[in-house]
Amino acid sequence: MDMVINGVTRGMRGEVRVPPDKSISHRAAILGALAEGVTTARPFLRSADCLSTLACLRSLGVELGLEGEALRVEGRGPGGWREPQGPLDAGNSATTMRLLAGALAAMPFRCEIRGDSSLSRRPMARIVEPLRDMGAEVEALGEGSRPPLVIRGGRLRGIDYEMPVDSAQLKSALLMAGLQAEGETRVRGGKASRDHTERMLALMEADISFQEDAVVVRRSSLRGREVAVPGDISSASFLLAAAALLPGSRLVLREVGLNPTRAGFLSVLNSMGALVMESSYRESANEPRGDLEVGSAVLSGVEVEGWRIPAMIDEVPLLAVLGCRAKGETVVRGAGELRVKESDRIAAMCAELARMGGRLEELEDGFVAYGPTPLKGARVDSHGDHRIAMSLAVAALCAEGETVISGWECVDISFPGFAELLRSIL
Ligand code: S3P
């Protein structure tokens, strides 16, 4: 499906909520299914990725249902999971595939998990190897250790593991396996990546502890809980960036998740010159949230190095757009993981923004954007990747003329209603 967006000269104004957090929604469903008792996630994100997780859990015999804006999971512990009738379909969602693989590594049955063409290109060796070390039989059937995955779970033993990549999905998979393993599972080196799993495990009374550079879990049963889900800061970021770029904007976003392992983009926006104000800060279900207010600003280029990347991993494509409109050079390095996301996000953003007149240089692990460059409307492609589609929509709003974004339907992966919400504040 094509989306046509015209450049605008007016600002973005209003006060809105963004959809619930995707990462927390996935985790509430999966951990709720491993717990004893009822877990509710409110509001639950009804996006394609989270619905993939729910469909997989149902095929595993987990009883759950959507009630109004909430998800209700009738947790019966890991013993309540059943061998599925056929392969599980994780759709486009690597979070579904990798987190479920961790949970399934301890289950006494065989299970296959598949994905769509994009997910089938994503690397799985990172989870296959440590889950095998823990004692599970795991195989990635695709060439080069890619999906589908076949898991024959069994008795697991804890491991002491140093993460080779800063990935929350890998860390979470190992923690889910560790919950069901003998002894202690120690995961080192993943501290910069999002810590929603650790926070929710603590909320559900897992035996979890934190050391300087490690998180440690022991076999424990979880208790079902009420999980209040804040707005997704990654979804909020598209609106914040557009408001910063369009002159005359003043935008307020209510109840956005402000977990520090996710909020790196806010400090980058601030260092570029857009003042993002936080208010009404509070915690619920172990996760911080608050309101954000931003106005238009004259932006300057920024350098973002490796250690700052994990806390804004999904916002890096958007930074390429800001970099085109900011004065000076915007340099991103140490973001090689972007090449193995839903698309090769470095190549995709450099190619598509170039069609709009952007001047970018592609680096192996990042890019340099030279600005300020006026953007002009063009025909561009989402590469089937929701974050590329929405980043290009932000570029289109501050471009001159009409932009046509093909493959727009992928926006439903994380942000159903994005176009309507944009219209309401323009
Ligand atoms: C996610 C972790 C990140 C992120 C993805 C969601 C999660 O991936 O890019 O959109 O919910 O754990 P990695 O763990 O591969 O960095």
Tab-separated table of C-alpha atoms and ligand atoms in Angstrom:
chain	number	residue	atom	x	y	z
A	1	MET	CA	0.000	0.000	0.000
A	2	ASP	CA	1.210	3.503	-0.857
A	3	MET	CA	0.994	6.421	1.579
A	4	VAL	CA	0.993	9.936	0.138
A	5	ILE	CA	2.333	12.658	2.431
A	6	ASN	CA	2.611	16.327	1.563
A	7	GLY	CA	5.220	18.539	3.141
A	8	VAL	CA	3.717	20.996	5.626
A	9	THR	CA	4.783	24.468	6.658
A	10	ARG	CA	2.641	24.646	9.785
A	11	GLY	CA	3.659	23.204	13.136
A	12	MET	CA	2.402	20.193	15.009
A	13	ARG	CA	0.151	21.059	17.938
A	14	GLY	CA	-1.759	19.069	20.485
A	15	GLU	CA	-1.758	16.747	23.419
A	16	VAL	CA	-1.928	13.020	22.709
A	17	ARG	CA	-1.104	9.537	23.932
A	18	VAL	CA	0.951	7.105	21.897
A	19	PRO	CA	0.196	3.357	21.750
A	20	PRO	CA	1.330	1.125	24.637
A	21	ASP	CA	4.904	-0.109	24.762
A	22	LYS	CA	5.620	-3.007	22.416
A	23	SER	CA	8.477	-4.571	24.386
A	24	ILE	CA	6.537	-4.487	27.659
A	25	SER	CA	3.389	-5.867	25.988
A	26	HIS	CA	5.304	-8.885	24.598
A	27	ARG	CA	6.906	-9.539	27.981
A	28	ALA	CA	3.648	-9.273	29.950
A	29	ALA	CA	2.106	-11.904	27.657
A	30	ILE	CA	5.027	-14.350	27.783
A	31	LEU	CA	5.965	-13.941	31.456
A	32	GLY	CA	2.259	-13.948	32.372
A	33	ALA	CA	1.995	-17.296	30.578
A	34	LEU	CA	4.946	-18.666	32.602
A	35	ALA	CA	3.507	-17.350	35.885
A	36	GLU	CA	0.969	-18.861	38.255
A	37	GLY	CA	-2.267	-16.904	38.444
A	38	VAL	CA	-3.760	-14.099	36.410
A	39	THR	CA	-1.672	-11.425	34.719
A	40	THR	CA	-3.254	-8.399	33.137
A	41	ALA	CA	-1.465	-5.952	30.865
A	42	ARG	CA	-3.286	-2.633	30.559
A	43	PRO	CA	-3.368	-1.188	27.948
A	44	PHE	CA	-1.980	-3.979	25.761
A	45	LEU	CA	-0.539	-3.054	22.362
A	46	ARG	CA	-2.760	-4.590	19.670
A	47	SER	CA	-0.148	-4.379	16.930
A	48	ALA	CA	0.762	-7.138	14.486
A	49	ASP	CA	3.921	-8.113	16.423
A	50	CYS	CA	2.185	-8.456	19.777
A	51	LEU	CA	-0.713	-10.324	18.181
A	52	SER	CA	1.874	-12.793	16.804
A	53	THR	CA	3.026	-13.435	20.381
A	54	LEU	CA	-0.568	-14.023	21.518
A	55	ALA	CA	-1.258	-16.441	18.639
A	56	CYS	CA	1.905	-18.435	19.461
A	57	LEU	CA	0.983	-18.616	23.159
A	58	ARG	CA	-2.539	-19.814	22.300
A	59	SER	CA	-1.048	-22.570	20.133
A	60	LEU	CA	1.019	-23.540	23.182
A	61	GLY	CA	-2.170	-24.084	25.157
A	62	VAL	CA	-2.026	-20.837	27.129
A	63	GLU	CA	-5.422	-19.383	27.951
A	64	LEU	CA	-5.575	-15.660	27.284
A	65	GLY	CA	-7.930	-13.041	25.931
A	66	LEU	CA	-8.236	-9.371	25.058
A	67	GLU	CA	-10.801	-7.572	27.184
A	68	GLY	CA	-11.310	-3.968	26.141
A	69	GLU	CA	-7.879	-2.382	26.110
A	70	ALA	CA	-6.386	-5.048	28.424
A	71	LEU	CA	-4.844	-8.482	27.961
A	72	ARG	CA	-5.735	-11.173	30.514
A	73	VAL	CA	-3.515	-14.249	30.779
A	74	GLU	CA	-4.564	-17.237	32.904
A	75	GLY	CA	-1.106	-18.364	33.975
A	76	ARG	CA	-0.631	-22.021	34.918
A	77	GLY	CA	3.157	-21.988	35.155
A	78	PRO	CA	5.494	-23.584	32.581
A	79	GLY	CA	3.720	-26.909	33.239
A	80	GLY	CA	0.592	-25.465	31.630
A	81	TRP	CA	2.277	-25.171	28.210
A	82	ARG	CA	1.423	-27.918	25.688
A	83	GLU	CA	3.103	-29.223	22.553
A	84	PRO	CA	1.641	-27.250	19.634
A	85	GLN	CA	-0.177	-29.004	16.766
A	86	GLY	CA	2.061	-27.410	14.132
A	87	PRO	CA	4.758	-24.767	13.650
A	88	LEU	CA	4.378	-21.479	15.525
A	89	ASP	CA	4.292	-18.335	13.373
A	90	ALA	CA	6.185	-15.360	14.821
A	91	GLY	CA	5.328	-13.218	11.769
A	92	ASN	CA	7.707	-10.239	11.593
A	93	SER	CA	8.614	-10.332	15.267
A	94	ALA	CA	12.134	-11.286	16.379
A	95	THR	CA	11.113	-10.508	19.965
A	96	THR	CA	8.433	-13.230	19.742
A	97	MET	CA	10.831	-15.752	18.233
A	98	ARG	CA	13.821	-15.137	20.492
A	99	LEU	CA	11.962	-14.745	23.795
A	100	LEU	CA	9.752	-17.767	23.164
A	101	ALA	CA	12.820	-19.812	22.205
A	102	GLY	CA	14.260	-19.083	25.654
A	103	ALA	CA	11.049	-20.113	27.410
A	104	LEU	CA	10.633	-23.236	25.228
A	105	ALA	CA	14.194	-24.431	25.821
A	106	ALA	CA	13.024	-26.005	29.084
A	107	MET	CA	9.726	-27.477	27.859
A	108	PRO	CA	9.536	-31.251	27.430
A	109	PHE	CA	8.350	-31.204	23.804
A	110	ARG	CA	9.365	-30.320	20.254
A	111	CYS	CA	8.383	-27.028	18.738
A	112	GLU	CA	9.130	-25.218	15.482
A	113	ILE	CA	8.974	-21.411	15.184
A	114	ARG	CA	8.830	-19.727	11.773
A	115	GLY	CA	8.638	-16.149	10.620
A	116	ASP	CA	7.938	-14.026	7.543
A	117	SER	CA	10.562	-13.335	4.865
A	118	SER	CA	12.165	-10.514	6.887
A	119	LEU	CA	12.366	-12.525	10.125
A	120	SER	CA	13.739	-15.478	8.138
A	121	ARG	CA	16.823	-13.368	7.367
A	122	ARG	CA	17.596	-12.477	11.006
A	123	PRO	CA	20.521	-14.072	12.870
A	124	MET	CA	19.645	-16.749	15.428
A	125	ALA	CA	23.125	-18.143	16.278
A	126	ARG	CA	23.228	-15.683	19.162
A	127	ILE	CA	20.434	-17.561	20.962
A	128	VAL	CA	21.035	-21.064	19.581
A	129	GLU	CA	24.556	-21.376	21.004
A	130	PRO	CA	23.960	-20.397	24.644
A	131	LEU	CA	20.635	-22.293	24.801
A	132	ARG	CA	22.523	-25.404	23.630
A	133	ASP	CA	25.139	-24.747	26.314
A	134	MET	CA	22.294	-24.824	28.820
A	135	GLY	CA	21.291	-28.277	27.596
A	136	ALA	CA	18.466	-27.646	25.099
A	137	GLU	CA	18.418	-29.106	21.590
A	138	VAL	CA	18.038	-26.081	19.351
A	139	GLU	CA	18.540	-25.872	15.613
A	140	ALA	CA	18.220	-22.978	13.203
A	141	LEU	CA	17.221	-24.628	9.925
A	142	GLY	CA	17.856	-21.621	7.639
A	143	GLU	CA	21.240	-21.060	6.007
A	144	GLY	CA	23.749	-19.295	8.254
A	145	SER	CA	21.808	-20.096	11.442
A	146	ARG	CA	18.585	-18.348	10.468
A	147	PRO	CA	14.938	-19.297	11.119
A	148	PRO	CA	12.988	-21.506	11.279
A	149	LEU	CA	14.015	-22.693	14.739
A	150	VAL	CA	13.387	-26.186	16.017
A	151	ILE	CA	13.560	-26.573	19.779
A	152	ARG	CA	13.447	-29.795	21.757
A	153	GLY	CA	13.466	-28.571	25.299
A	154	GLY	CA	14.720	-30.475	28.286
A	155	ARG	CA	16.415	-30.215	31.628
A	156	LEU	CA	18.534	-27.089	31.659
A	157	ARG	CA	21.535	-26.101	33.716
A	158	GLY	CA	22.458	-22.497	34.453
A	159	ILE	CA	25.370	-20.847	32.638
A	160	ASP	CA	27.688	-17.939	33.172
A	161	TYR	CA	27.468	-16.102	29.877
A	162	GLU	CA	29.171	-13.050	28.434
A	163	MET	CA	26.955	-11.458	25.770
A	164	PRO	CA	28.714	-11.030	22.409
A	165	VAL	CA	26.120	-8.396	21.310
A	166	ASP	CA	24.229	-5.879	23.380
A	167	SER	CA	20.817	-7.417	22.691
A	168	ALA	CA	17.830	-7.334	25.019
A	169	GLN	CA	16.232	-10.170	23.079
A	170	LEU	CA	19.224	-12.429	23.714
A	171	LYS	CA	19.463	-11.397	27.363
A	172	SER	CA	15.725	-12.013	27.834
A	173	ALA	CA	15.834	-15.420	26.143
A	174	LEU	CA	18.585	-16.537	28.526
A	175	LEU	CA	16.748	-15.197	31.573
A	176	MET	CA	13.576	-17.047	30.557
A	177	ALA	CA	15.555	-20.269	30.184
A	178	GLY	CA	17.453	-19.524	33.401
A	179	LEU	CA	14.178	-19.308	35.333
A	180	GLN	CA	13.635	-22.962	34.598
A	181	ALA	CA	17.264	-24.157	34.896
A	182	GLU	CA	19.152	-25.894	37.667
A	183	GLY	CA	21.562	-23.604	39.485
A	184	GLU	CA	22.316	-20.028	38.653
A	185	THR	CA	22.230	-18.291	35.257
A	186	ARG	CA	24.493	-15.288	35.051
A	187	VAL	CA	24.265	-12.990	32.027
A	188	ARG	CA	27.102	-10.506	31.755
A	189	GLY	CA	27.566	-7.477	29.574
A	190	GLY	CA	24.020	-6.685	28.492
A	191	LYS	CA	23.389	-3.826	30.876
A	192	ALA	CA	23.003	-1.082	28.295
A	193	SER	CA	20.191	-2.910	26.485
A	194	ARG	CA	16.564	-2.492	27.576
A	195	ASP	CA	15.856	-4.057	30.975
A	196	HIS	CA	12.066	-4.560	30.815
A	197	THR	CA	12.437	-8.322	31.350
A	198	GLU	CA	14.492	-7.854	34.509
A	199	ARG	CA	12.013	-5.316	35.886
A	200	MET	CA	9.009	-7.525	35.167
A	201	LEU	CA	10.719	-10.593	36.613
A	202	ALA	CA	11.308	-8.660	39.842
A	203	LEU	CA	7.651	-7.556	39.817
A	204	MET	CA	6.569	-11.189	39.423
A	205	GLU	CA	8.780	-12.242	42.352
A	206	ALA	CA	11.446	-14.162	40.444
A	207	ASP	CA	14.721	-14.953	42.188
A	208	ILE	CA	16.688	-12.274	40.338
A	209	SER	CA	19.631	-10.195	41.482
A	210	PHE	CA	21.828	-7.557	39.967
A	211	GLN	CA	25.592	-7.316	40.091
A	212	GLU	CA	27.785	-4.591	38.705
A	213	ASP	CA	27.840	-5.919	35.153
A	214	ALA	CA	25.582	-8.957	35.405
A	215	VAL	CA	22.056	-10.098	36.007
A	216	VAL	CA	21.557	-13.395	37.806
A	217	VAL	CA	18.450	-15.612	37.924
A	218	ARG	CA	17.719	-18.896	39.649
A	219	ARG	CA	14.874	-21.330	39.111
A	220	SER	CA	11.737	-19.659	40.397
A	221	SER	CA	8.028	-19.631	39.938
A	222	LEU	CA	6.487	-16.338	38.910
A	223	ARG	CA	3.323	-14.781	40.269
A	224	GLY	CA	0.778	-13.246	37.947
A	225	ARG	CA	0.564	-9.496	38.301
A	226	GLU	CA	-1.215	-6.407	37.024
A	227	VAL	CA	1.126	-4.758	34.564
A	228	ALA	CA	0.411	-1.118	33.748
A	229	VAL	CA	1.899	-0.479	30.310
A	230	PRO	CA	3.191	3.037	29.540
A	231	GLY	CA	3.189	4.633	26.092
A	232	ASP	CA	5.959	3.425	23.780
A	233	ILE	CA	8.861	5.866	23.722
A	234	SER	CA	9.970	4.502	20.341
A	235	SER	CA	6.571	5.387	18.857
A	236	ALA	CA	6.630	8.747	20.676
A	237	SER	CA	10.001	9.513	19.093
A	238	PHE	CA	8.531	9.906	15.593
A	239	LEU	CA	6.166	12.582	16.876
A	240	LEU	CA	8.859	14.301	18.959
A	241	ALA	CA	11.187	14.444	15.961
A	242	ALA	CA	8.471	15.812	13.661
A	243	ALA	CA	7.528	18.471	16.231
A	244	ALA	CA	11.173	19.496	16.618
A	245	LEU	CA	11.542	19.806	12.839
A	246	LEU	CA	8.316	21.651	11.940
A	247	PRO	CA	8.386	25.372	12.783
A	248	GLY	CA	5.661	26.537	15.160
A	249	SER	CA	5.167	23.199	16.907
A	250	ARG	CA	4.256	22.550	20.525
A	251	LEU	CA	3.399	18.957	21.320
A	252	VAL	CA	2.588	17.206	24.587
A	253	LEU	CA	2.721	13.417	24.871
A	254	ARG	CA	1.079	11.913	27.955
A	255	GLU	CA	2.168	8.814	29.908
A	256	VAL	CA	5.243	7.844	27.922
A	257	GLY	CA	7.593	5.146	29.249
A	258	LEU	CA	10.835	6.765	30.427
A	259	ASN	CA	12.925	3.719	31.247
A	260	PRO	CA	16.546	4.986	31.018
A	261	THR	CA	17.542	1.984	28.880
A	262	ARG	CA	15.051	3.245	26.270
A	263	ALA	CA	15.273	7.011	26.587
A	264	GLY	CA	18.588	7.687	24.825
A	265	PHE	CA	16.868	9.509	21.961
A	266	LEU	CA	15.598	12.201	24.340
A	267	SER	CA	19.112	13.178	25.362
A	268	VAL	CA	20.246	13.138	21.735
A	269	LEU	CA	17.347	15.446	20.800
A	270	ASN	CA	18.363	17.721	23.682
A	271	SER	CA	21.981	17.835	22.580
A	272	MET	CA	20.829	18.706	19.038
A	273	GLY	CA	19.002	21.729	20.471
A	274	ALA	CA	15.399	20.561	20.888
A	275	LEU	CA	14.413	20.957	24.506
A	276	VAL	CA	12.295	17.978	25.613
A	277	MET	CA	10.663	18.682	28.971
A	278	GLU	CA	9.655	15.831	31.258
A	279	SER	CA	6.923	16.199	33.895
A	280	SER	CA	4.538	14.118	36.047
A	281	TYR	CA	7.247	11.509	36.498
A	282	ARG	CA	6.052	8.372	38.310
A	283	GLU	CA	6.539	4.626	38.450
A	284	SER	CA	4.008	1.888	37.918
A	285	ALA	CA	4.651	-1.826	37.618
A	286	ASN	CA	8.371	-1.136	38.105
A	287	GLU	CA	8.592	1.089	35.014
A	288	PRO	CA	8.987	4.883	35.028
A	289	ARG	CA	6.681	7.063	32.959
A	290	GLY	CA	5.932	10.734	32.514
A	291	ASP	CA	4.678	13.420	30.142
A	292	LEU	CA	6.895	14.914	27.447
A	293	GLU	CA	6.646	18.353	25.878
A	294	VAL	CA	8.662	19.549	22.899
A	295	GLY	CA	8.615	22.514	20.546
A	296	SER	CA	10.298	23.308	17.249
A	297	ALA	CA	13.985	24.110	17.364
A	298	VAL	CA	16.979	24.949	15.226
A	299	LEU	CA	18.964	21.722	15.312
A	300	SER	CA	22.703	21.111	15.161
A	301	GLY	CA	24.503	17.903	14.222
A	302	VAL	CA	25.498	15.424	16.896
A	303	GLU	CA	27.901	12.498	17.246
A	304	VAL	CA	26.502	9.289	18.690
A	305	GLU	CA	28.950	6.512	19.533
A	306	GLY	CA	28.529	2.841	20.346
A	307	TRP	CA	27.803	3.012	24.074
A	308	ARG	CA	24.843	5.343	23.540
A	309	ILE	CA	23.288	3.197	20.815
A	310	PRO	CA	21.458	0.471	22.811
A	311	ALA	CA	19.250	2.994	24.624
A	312	MET	CA	18.071	4.397	21.280
A	313	ILE	CA	18.593	1.405	18.985
A	314	ASP	CA	15.191	1.706	17.278
A	315	GLU	CA	15.435	5.497	16.915
A	316	VAL	CA	18.672	5.546	14.890
A	317	PRO	CA	16.819	5.611	11.510
A	318	LEU	CA	14.998	8.702	12.722
A	319	LEU	CA	18.302	10.317	13.637
A	320	ALA	CA	19.277	10.048	9.964
A	321	VAL	CA	16.280	12.273	9.133
A	322	LEU	CA	17.149	14.791	11.853
A	323	GLY	CA	20.766	14.753	10.677
A	324	CYS	CA	19.687	15.885	7.179
A	325	ARG	CA	17.911	18.911	8.650
A	326	ALA	CA	20.453	19.774	11.387
A	327	LYS	CA	23.332	22.163	10.871
A	328	GLY	CA	26.668	20.381	10.481
A	329	GLU	CA	27.522	16.706	10.549
A	330	THR	CA	25.550	14.044	12.373
A	331	VAL	CA	27.746	11.000	12.885
A	332	VAL	CA	26.545	7.593	14.071
A	333	ARG	CA	29.061	4.800	14.745
A	334	GLY	CA	28.928	1.474	16.523
A	335	ALA	CA	25.411	0.747	15.249
A	336	GLY	CA	26.221	-2.312	13.102
A	337	GLU	CA	23.254	-4.168	14.691
A	338	LEU	CA	21.018	-1.962	12.539
A	339	ARG	CA	22.033	-4.026	9.537
A	340	VAL	CA	20.276	-7.105	10.961
A	341	LYS	CA	16.966	-5.540	12.028
A	342	GLU	CA	13.655	-5.886	10.116
A	343	SER	CA	15.673	-4.476	7.188
A	344	ASP	CA	19.263	-3.253	6.813
A	345	ARG	CA	18.325	0.056	8.398
A	346	ILE	CA	21.622	1.802	7.602
A	347	ALA	CA	21.425	0.999	3.887
A	348	ALA	CA	17.665	1.641	3.747
A	349	MET	CA	17.784	5.112	5.331
A	350	CYS	CA	20.837	6.226	3.325
A	351	ALA	CA	19.242	5.101	0.037
A	352	GLU	CA	15.732	6.475	0.664
A	353	LEU	CA	16.816	9.842	2.089
A	354	ALA	CA	19.177	10.259	-0.890
A	355	ARG	CA	16.079	10.044	-3.153
A	356	MET	CA	14.673	12.982	-1.195
A	357	GLY	CA	17.853	15.043	-1.655
A	358	GLY	CA	19.526	14.060	1.649
A	359	ARG	CA	23.310	13.920	1.698
A	360	LEU	CA	24.482	10.909	3.664
A	361	GLU	CA	27.540	8.744	3.683
A	362	GLU	CA	27.031	5.109	4.607
A	363	LEU	CA	29.546	3.654	7.088
A	364	GLU	CA	29.818	-0.016	7.903
A	365	ASP	CA	28.458	0.562	11.407
A	366	GLY	CA	26.552	3.815	10.977
A	367	PHE	CA	26.390	6.894	8.762
A	368	VAL	CA	27.276	10.551	8.435
A	369	ALA	CA	24.477	12.962	7.503
A	370	TYR	CA	25.422	16.405	6.202
A	371	GLY	CA	23.000	19.211	6.900
A	372	PRO	CA	21.055	21.286	6.717
A	373	THR	CA	19.858	19.989	3.361
A	374	PRO	CA	16.411	20.843	2.034
A	375	LEU	CA	14.447	17.647	1.450
A	376	LYS	CA	12.112	17.282	-1.531
A	377	GLY	CA	9.202	14.943	-2.048
A	378	ALA	CA	10.002	11.683	-3.876
A	379	ARG	CA	8.842	8.106	-4.302
A	380	VAL	CA	10.464	6.087	-1.516
A	381	ASP	CA	10.142	2.585	-0.106
A	382	SER	CA	9.627	1.283	3.443
A	383	HIS	CA	11.686	-1.883	2.787
A	384	GLY	CA	8.797	-3.601	4.609
A	385	ASP	CA	10.162	-2.117	7.861
A	386	HIS	CA	7.833	-0.166	10.167
A	387	ARG	CA	10.544	2.082	11.577
A	388	ILE	CA	11.821	2.975	8.089
A	389	ALA	CA	8.253	3.774	6.942
A	390	MET	CA	7.595	6.120	9.892
A	391	SER	CA	11.035	7.764	9.718
A	392	LEU	CA	10.372	8.508	6.036
A	393	ALA	CA	6.970	9.940	6.987
A	394	VAL	CA	8.754	12.422	9.281
A	395	ALA	CA	11.138	13.303	6.427
A	396	ALA	CA	8.132	13.723	4.102
A	397	LEU	CA	6.432	16.181	6.467
A	398	CYS	CA	9.409	18.542	6.345
A	399	ALA	CA	10.081	18.054	2.609
A	400	GLU	CA	8.839	20.255	-0.183
A	401	GLY	CA	6.055	18.686	-2.254
A	402	GLU	CA	4.620	15.202	-2.268
A	403	THR	CA	6.245	11.996	-1.036
A	404	VAL	CA	4.860	8.557	-1.808
A	405	ILE	CA	5.947	5.824	0.619
A	406	SER	CA	5.393	2.320	-0.725
A	407	GLY	CA	4.890	-0.674	1.574
A	408	TRP	CA	3.147	1.502	4.178
A	409	GLU	CA	1.123	-1.364	5.700
A	410	CYS	CA	4.133	-2.463	7.814
A	411	VAL	CA	3.412	0.481	10.158
A	412	ASP	CA	0.853	-1.813	11.863
A	413	ILE	CA	3.748	-3.879	13.240
A	414	SER	CA	4.215	-1.374	16.068
A	415	PHE	CA	2.014	1.713	15.597
A	416	PRO	CA	-1.521	1.033	14.377
A	417	GLY	CA	-3.257	4.363	13.729
A	418	PHE	CA	-0.019	6.310	13.151
A	419	ALA	CA	-1.337	8.196	10.080
A	420	GLU	CA	-4.607	9.153	11.825
A	421	LEU	CA	-2.759	10.338	14.929
A	422	LEU	CA	-0.419	12.455	12.791
A	423	ARG	CA	-3.407	14.010	11.001
A	424	SER	CA	-5.002	14.909	14.331
A	425	ILE	CA	-2.055	17.047	15.429
A	426	LEU	CA	-1.122	18.675	12.128
B	1	S3P	C1	13.629	-5.465	21.561
B	1	S3P	C2	15.002	-5.379	21.574
B	1	S3P	C3	15.777	-4.718	20.510
B	1	S3P	C4	14.894	-3.823	19.643
B	1	S3P	C5	13.595	-4.496	19.258
B	1	S3P	C6	12.809	-4.885	20.495
B	1	S3P	C7	12.982	-6.148	22.691
B	1	S3P	O1	16.373	-5.704	19.707
B	1	S3P	O2	15.590	-3.422	18.487
B	1	S3P	O3	12.816	-3.619	18.474
B	1	S3P	O4	11.749	-5.998	22.883
B	1	S3P	O5	13.686	-6.852	23.422
B	1	S3P	P1	17.784	-6.398	20.088
B	1	S3P	O6	17.598	-7.175	21.323
B	1	S3P	O7	18.099	-7.283	18.923
B	1	S3P	O8	18.739	-5.281	20.239
